[in-house]
Amino acid sequence: MDMTPVKDMANTYIEHSMVVNNFVTVIGNQLKSSLCRVFGDSVKYKWTENNNKPVIPDVSINCDIKNRRSTNFLGVPRFIMEVLSDATEPYDRNEKMELYKKVEVAEYWIVDWRQKQVEIYVLSPDENFVDYAEYKLMATVTEQNREDLKLYMFPNARIDFDQLFDGVD
């Protein structure tokens, strides 16, 4: 049995959970008829690139749900969203972002519910290096450019700015 301690998220603000639940509900309903599934922060991924230490994203869209061992997914999701909190922001912006780039998560959102802002990153190949990709910031979405909020890897799935931040004052 895996006895790895899970970080206590008891200090997480309700708004953090609202953003996660809003995304999972809205996008999850739209992807129901596809092979992909939307998961909240209840699933773990294990990758050799992280020495098989479990990683628990706030939200992931996984199109390879059969690739798992017991309670862990082994495949790489196409989309991950992390919702910032004071405690996790440096980790989400640095170590997690580097890991997601290394395992080639195609799209990574960093959501700041405090600022009502979404940074959308898409993995793009580096022309100078074979087998190397970098995250490219596609948009920083705020109230002012709310119409720029879109999923690049799932263009038929839509969540608007107000749906994502519903309940967050």
PDB file of C-alpha atoms in Angstrom:
ATOM      1  CA  MET A   1       0.000   0.000   0.000  1.00  0.00           C
ATOM      2  CA  ASP A   2       1.290   3.442  -0.919  1.00  0.00           C
ATOM      3  CA  MET A   3       1.966   5.378   2.268  1.00  0.00           C
ATOM      4  CA  THR A   4       3.167   8.582   0.591  1.00  0.00           C
ATOM      5  CA  PRO A   5       1.859  11.504   2.641  1.00  0.00           C
ATOM      6  CA  VAL A   6      -0.597  13.663   0.789  1.00  0.00           C
ATOM      7  CA  LYS A   7      -0.213  17.391   1.358  1.00  0.00           C
ATOM      8  CA  ASP A   8      -2.944  18.687   3.638  1.00  0.00           C
ATOM      9  CA  MET A   9      -5.145  20.933   1.548  1.00  0.00           C
ATOM     10  CA  ALA A  10      -7.422  21.817   4.479  1.00  0.00           C
ATOM     11  CA  ASN A  11      -6.381  25.455   4.171  1.00  0.00           C
ATOM     12  CA  THR A  12      -7.620  25.646   0.599  1.00  0.00           C
ATOM     13  CA  TYR A  13     -10.176  28.377   0.043  1.00  0.00           C
ATOM     14  CA  ILE A  14     -13.713  27.432  -0.989  1.00  0.00           C
ATOM     15  CA  GLU A  15     -13.196  29.530  -4.155  1.00  0.00           C
ATOM     16  CA  HIS A  16     -10.393  27.158  -5.188  1.00  0.00           C
ATOM     17  CA  SER A  17     -12.828  24.228  -5.049  1.00  0.00           C
ATOM     18  CA  MET A  18     -15.533  26.224  -6.840  1.00  0.00           C
ATOM     19  CA  VAL A  19     -13.263  26.882  -9.834  1.00  0.00           C
ATOM     20  CA  VAL A  20     -12.238  23.202  -9.973  1.00  0.00           C
ATOM     21  CA  ASN A  21     -15.852  22.010  -9.702  1.00  0.00           C
ATOM     22  CA  ASN A  22     -17.111  24.546 -12.257  1.00  0.00           C
ATOM     23  CA  PHE A  23     -14.562  23.357 -14.824  1.00  0.00           C
ATOM     24  CA  VAL A  24     -15.131  19.649 -14.144  1.00  0.00           C
ATOM     25  CA  THR A  25     -18.916  20.028 -14.407  1.00  0.00           C
ATOM     26  CA  VAL A  26     -19.073  22.218 -17.531  1.00  0.00           C
ATOM     27  CA  ILE A  27     -16.306  20.524 -19.550  1.00  0.00           C
ATOM     28  CA  GLY A  28     -17.058  17.049 -18.183  1.00  0.00           C
ATOM     29  CA  ASN A  29     -20.605  17.196 -19.547  1.00  0.00           C
ATOM     30  CA  GLN A  30     -19.329  18.202 -22.989  1.00  0.00           C
ATOM     31  CA  LEU A  31     -16.744  15.395 -23.176  1.00  0.00           C
ATOM     32  CA  LYS A  32     -19.089  12.647 -21.930  1.00  0.00           C
ATOM     33  CA  SER A  33     -19.491  11.083 -25.365  1.00  0.00           C
ATOM     34  CA  SER A  34     -15.742  11.111 -26.103  1.00  0.00           C
ATOM     35  CA  LEU A  35     -12.981   8.790 -24.936  1.00  0.00           C
ATOM     36  CA  CYS A  36     -11.657  11.557 -22.710  1.00  0.00           C
ATOM     37  CA  ARG A  37     -12.662  12.167 -19.109  1.00  0.00           C
ATOM     38  CA  VAL A  38     -12.332  15.213 -16.874  1.00  0.00           C
ATOM     39  CA  PHE A  39     -11.047  14.615 -13.350  1.00  0.00           C
ATOM     40  CA  GLY A  40     -10.896  16.888 -10.351  1.00  0.00           C
ATOM     41  CA  ASP A  41      -8.168  16.725  -7.747  1.00  0.00           C
ATOM     42  CA  SER A  42      -8.983  13.169  -6.745  1.00  0.00           C
ATOM     43  CA  VAL A  43      -6.718  11.352  -9.208  1.00  0.00           C
ATOM     44  CA  LYS A  44      -2.994  10.668  -9.082  1.00  0.00           C
ATOM     45  CA  TYR A  45      -0.510  10.323 -11.899  1.00  0.00           C
ATOM     46  CA  LYS A  46       2.812   8.487 -11.631  1.00  0.00           C
ATOM     47  CA  TRP A  47       5.551   9.023 -14.188  1.00  0.00           C
ATOM     48  CA  THR A  48       9.140   7.796 -14.319  1.00  0.00           C
ATOM     49  CA  GLU A  49      10.164  11.407 -15.096  1.00  0.00           C
ATOM     50  CA  ASN A  50       9.131  12.214 -11.504  1.00  0.00           C
ATOM     51  CA  ASN A  51      10.669   9.086  -9.944  1.00  0.00           C
ATOM     52  CA  ASN A  52       7.131   7.677  -9.755  1.00  0.00           C
ATOM     53  CA  LYS A  53       6.160  10.116  -7.012  1.00  0.00           C
ATOM     54  CA  PRO A  54       2.413  10.712  -7.267  1.00  0.00           C
ATOM     55  CA  VAL A  55       1.268  14.038  -8.709  1.00  0.00           C
ATOM     56  CA  ILE A  56      -2.282  15.263  -8.091  1.00  0.00           C
ATOM     57  CA  PRO A  57      -3.355  18.030 -10.494  1.00  0.00           C
ATOM     58  CA  ASP A  58      -6.367  20.173  -9.608  1.00  0.00           C
ATOM     59  CA  VAL A  59      -7.977  19.230 -12.941  1.00  0.00           C
ATOM     60  CA  SER A  60      -6.896  16.925 -15.747  1.00  0.00           C
ATOM     61  CA  ILE A  61      -8.399  15.746 -19.004  1.00  0.00           C
ATOM     62  CA  ASN A  62      -7.225  12.220 -19.684  1.00  0.00           C
ATOM     63  CA  CYS A  63      -7.902  10.383 -22.933  1.00  0.00           C
ATOM     64  CA  ASP A  64      -5.956   7.273 -21.857  1.00  0.00           C
ATOM     65  CA  ILE A  65      -7.923   6.153 -18.802  1.00  0.00           C
ATOM     66  CA  LYS A  66      -7.188   2.449 -19.280  1.00  0.00           C
ATOM     67  CA  ASN A  67      -3.464   3.089 -18.704  1.00  0.00           C
ATOM     68  CA  ARG A  68      -3.418   2.784 -14.925  1.00  0.00           C
ATOM     69  CA  ARG A  69      -2.186   0.695 -12.061  1.00  0.00           C
ATOM     70  CA  SER A  70      -4.410   0.436  -8.989  1.00  0.00           C
ATOM     71  CA  THR A  71      -5.167   4.039  -7.984  1.00  0.00           C
ATOM     72  CA  ASN A  72      -2.693   5.761 -10.306  1.00  0.00           C
ATOM     73  CA  PHE A  73      -2.860   6.833 -13.927  1.00  0.00           C
ATOM     74  CA  LEU A  74       0.358   6.101 -15.804  1.00  0.00           C
ATOM     75  CA  GLY A  75      -0.452   7.893 -19.054  1.00  0.00           C
ATOM     76  CA  VAL A  76      -0.147  11.620 -19.630  1.00  0.00           C
ATOM     77  CA  PRO A  77      -3.262  13.798 -19.684  1.00  0.00           C
ATOM     78  CA  ARG A  78      -3.649  16.184 -22.623  1.00  0.00           C
ATOM     79  CA  PHE A  79      -4.763  19.021 -20.347  1.00  0.00           C
ATOM     80  CA  ILE A  80      -3.975  20.054 -16.780  1.00  0.00           C
ATOM     81  CA  MET A  81      -5.275  23.007 -14.791  1.00  0.00           C
ATOM     82  CA  GLU A  82      -3.808  24.160 -11.503  1.00  0.00           C
ATOM     83  CA  VAL A  83      -5.716  26.658  -9.374  1.00  0.00           C
ATOM     84  CA  LEU A  84      -3.314  28.829  -7.427  1.00  0.00           C
ATOM     85  CA  SER A  85      -3.273  29.299  -3.713  1.00  0.00           C
ATOM     86  CA  ASP A  86      -0.737  31.188  -1.619  1.00  0.00           C
ATOM     87  CA  ALA A  87       0.843  27.916  -0.484  1.00  0.00           C
ATOM     88  CA  THR A  88       1.040  26.205  -3.886  1.00  0.00           C
ATOM     89  CA  GLU A  89       1.733  29.049  -6.329  1.00  0.00           C
ATOM     90  CA  PRO A  90       5.540  28.656  -6.482  1.00  0.00           C
ATOM     91  CA  TYR A  91       5.199  24.866  -6.856  1.00  0.00           C
ATOM     92  CA  ASP A  92       2.531  25.177  -9.590  1.00  0.00           C
ATOM     93  CA  ARG A  93       4.547  27.769 -11.535  1.00  0.00           C
ATOM     94  CA  ASN A  94       7.913  26.026 -11.244  1.00  0.00           C
ATOM     95  CA  GLU A  95       8.283  22.333 -10.355  1.00  0.00           C
ATOM     96  CA  LYS A  96       4.863  21.244 -11.594  1.00  0.00           C
ATOM     97  CA  MET A  97       5.112  23.270 -14.798  1.00  0.00           C
ATOM     98  CA  GLU A  98       8.567  21.779 -15.519  1.00  0.00           C
ATOM     99  CA  LEU A  99       7.286  18.271 -14.845  1.00  0.00           C
ATOM    100  CA  TYR A 100       4.235  18.766 -17.077  1.00  0.00           C
ATOM    101  CA  LYS A 101       6.513  20.041 -19.834  1.00  0.00           C
ATOM    102  CA  LYS A 102       8.850  17.072 -19.407  1.00  0.00           C
ATOM    103  CA  VAL A 103       6.059  14.492 -19.689  1.00  0.00           C
ATOM    104  CA  GLU A 104       4.492  16.550 -22.509  1.00  0.00           C
ATOM    105  CA  VAL A 105       1.127  17.653 -21.171  1.00  0.00           C
ATOM    106  CA  ALA A 106      -0.124  19.486 -24.265  1.00  0.00           C
ATOM    107  CA  GLU A 107      -2.039  22.293 -22.513  1.00  0.00           C
ATOM    108  CA  TYR A 108      -1.550  23.767 -19.049  1.00  0.00           C
ATOM    109  CA  TRP A 109      -3.776  26.366 -17.410  1.00  0.00           C
ATOM    110  CA  ILE A 110      -2.751  28.318 -14.344  1.00  0.00           C
ATOM    111  CA  VAL A 111      -5.857  29.853 -12.776  1.00  0.00           C
ATOM    112  CA  ASP A 112      -5.685  32.594 -10.176  1.00  0.00           C
ATOM    113  CA  TRP A 113      -9.144  32.901  -8.630  1.00  0.00           C
ATOM    114  CA  ARG A 114      -7.968  35.845  -6.507  1.00  0.00           C
ATOM    115  CA  GLN A 115      -7.239  37.913  -9.648  1.00  0.00           C
ATOM    116  CA  LYS A 116      -9.829  36.135 -11.823  1.00  0.00           C
ATOM    117  CA  GLN A 117      -7.107  35.379 -14.329  1.00  0.00           C
ATOM    118  CA  VAL A 118      -6.235  32.361 -16.485  1.00  0.00           C
ATOM    119  CA  GLU A 119      -2.830  31.809 -18.079  1.00  0.00           C
ATOM    120  CA  ILE A 120      -3.100  29.377 -20.985  1.00  0.00           C
ATOM    121  CA  TYR A 121       0.074  27.560 -22.016  1.00  0.00           C
ATOM    122  CA  VAL A 122       0.388  25.209 -24.986  1.00  0.00           C
ATOM    123  CA  LEU A 123       3.352  22.926 -25.550  1.00  0.00           C
ATOM    124  CA  SER A 124       5.084  23.821 -28.778  1.00  0.00           C
ATOM    125  CA  PRO A 125       8.141  22.190 -30.338  1.00  0.00           C
ATOM    126  CA  ASP A 126      11.423  24.041 -30.318  1.00  0.00           C
ATOM    127  CA  GLU A 127      12.743  24.310 -33.891  1.00  0.00           C
ATOM    128  CA  ASN A 128      16.345  24.273 -32.627  1.00  0.00           C
ATOM    129  CA  PHE A 129      16.104  20.971 -30.768  1.00  0.00           C
ATOM    130  CA  VAL A 130      14.629  17.632 -31.770  1.00  0.00           C
ATOM    131  CA  ASP A 131      12.509  16.073 -28.998  1.00  0.00           C
ATOM    132  CA  TYR A 132      12.284  19.308 -27.061  1.00  0.00           C
ATOM    133  CA  ALA A 133       9.235  21.435 -26.460  1.00  0.00           C
ATOM    134  CA  GLU A 134       8.555  24.591 -24.496  1.00  0.00           C
ATOM    135  CA  TYR A 135       5.358  26.040 -23.080  1.00  0.00           C
ATOM    136  CA  LYS A 136       4.150  29.016 -25.061  1.00  0.00           C
ATOM    137  CA  LEU A 137       1.847  31.488 -23.325  1.00  0.00           C
ATOM    138  CA  MET A 138      -1.143  31.707 -25.660  1.00  0.00           C
ATOM    139  CA  ALA A 139      -3.205  34.122 -23.551  1.00  0.00           C
ATOM    140  CA  THR A 140      -3.565  35.686 -20.155  1.00  0.00           C
ATOM    141  CA  VAL A 141      -7.321  35.936 -19.830  1.00  0.00           C
ATOM    142  CA  THR A 142      -8.964  38.448 -17.505  1.00  0.00           C
ATOM    143  CA  GLU A 143     -12.332  40.209 -17.339  1.00  0.00           C
ATOM    144  CA  GLN A 144     -11.106  42.553 -20.132  1.00  0.00           C
ATOM    145  CA  ASN A 145     -10.385  39.837 -22.738  1.00  0.00           C
ATOM    146  CA  ARG A 146     -12.737  37.158 -21.400  1.00  0.00           C
ATOM    147  CA  GLU A 147     -13.620  35.993 -24.934  1.00  0.00           C
ATOM    148  CA  ASP A 148     -10.059  34.631 -25.312  1.00  0.00           C
ATOM    149  CA  LEU A 149     -10.802  31.821 -22.847  1.00  0.00           C
ATOM    150  CA  LYS A 150     -10.675  28.577 -24.806  1.00  0.00           C
ATOM    151  CA  LEU A 151      -9.274  25.096 -24.723  1.00  0.00           C
ATOM    152  CA  TYR A 152      -6.724  24.664 -27.484  1.00  0.00           C
ATOM    153  CA  MET A 153      -6.544  20.858 -27.262  1.00  0.00           C
ATOM    154  CA  PHE A 154     -10.337  20.481 -27.101  1.00  0.00           C
ATOM    155  CA  PRO A 155     -11.682  23.178 -29.444  1.00  0.00           C
ATOM    156  CA  ASN A 156     -15.239  21.818 -29.346  1.00  0.00           C
ATOM    157  CA  ALA A 157     -15.438  22.039 -25.558  1.00  0.00           C
ATOM    158  CA  ARG A 158     -16.285  25.474 -24.207  1.00  0.00           C
ATOM    159  CA  ILE A 159     -16.353  27.137 -20.831  1.00  0.00           C
ATOM    160  CA  ASP A 160     -16.865  30.860 -20.586  1.00  0.00           C
ATOM    161  CA  PHE A 161     -15.245  33.187 -18.095  1.00  0.00           C
ATOM    162  CA  ASP A 162     -18.370  33.563 -15.954  1.00  0.00           C
ATOM    163  CA  GLN A 163     -18.924  29.794 -15.821  1.00  0.00           C
ATOM    164  CA  LEU A 164     -15.335  29.184 -14.689  1.00  0.00           C
ATOM    165  CA  PHE A 165     -15.493  31.802 -11.936  1.00  0.00           C
ATOM    166  CA  ASP A 166     -19.148  31.217 -10.963  1.00  0.00           C
ATOM    167  CA  GLY A 167     -19.502  31.734  -7.201  1.00  0.00           C
ATOM    168  CA  VAL A 168     -16.154  33.516  -6.865  1.00  0.00           C
ATOM    169  CA  ASP A 169     -16.661  37.128  -5.720  1.00  0.00           C
TER     170      ASP A 169
END
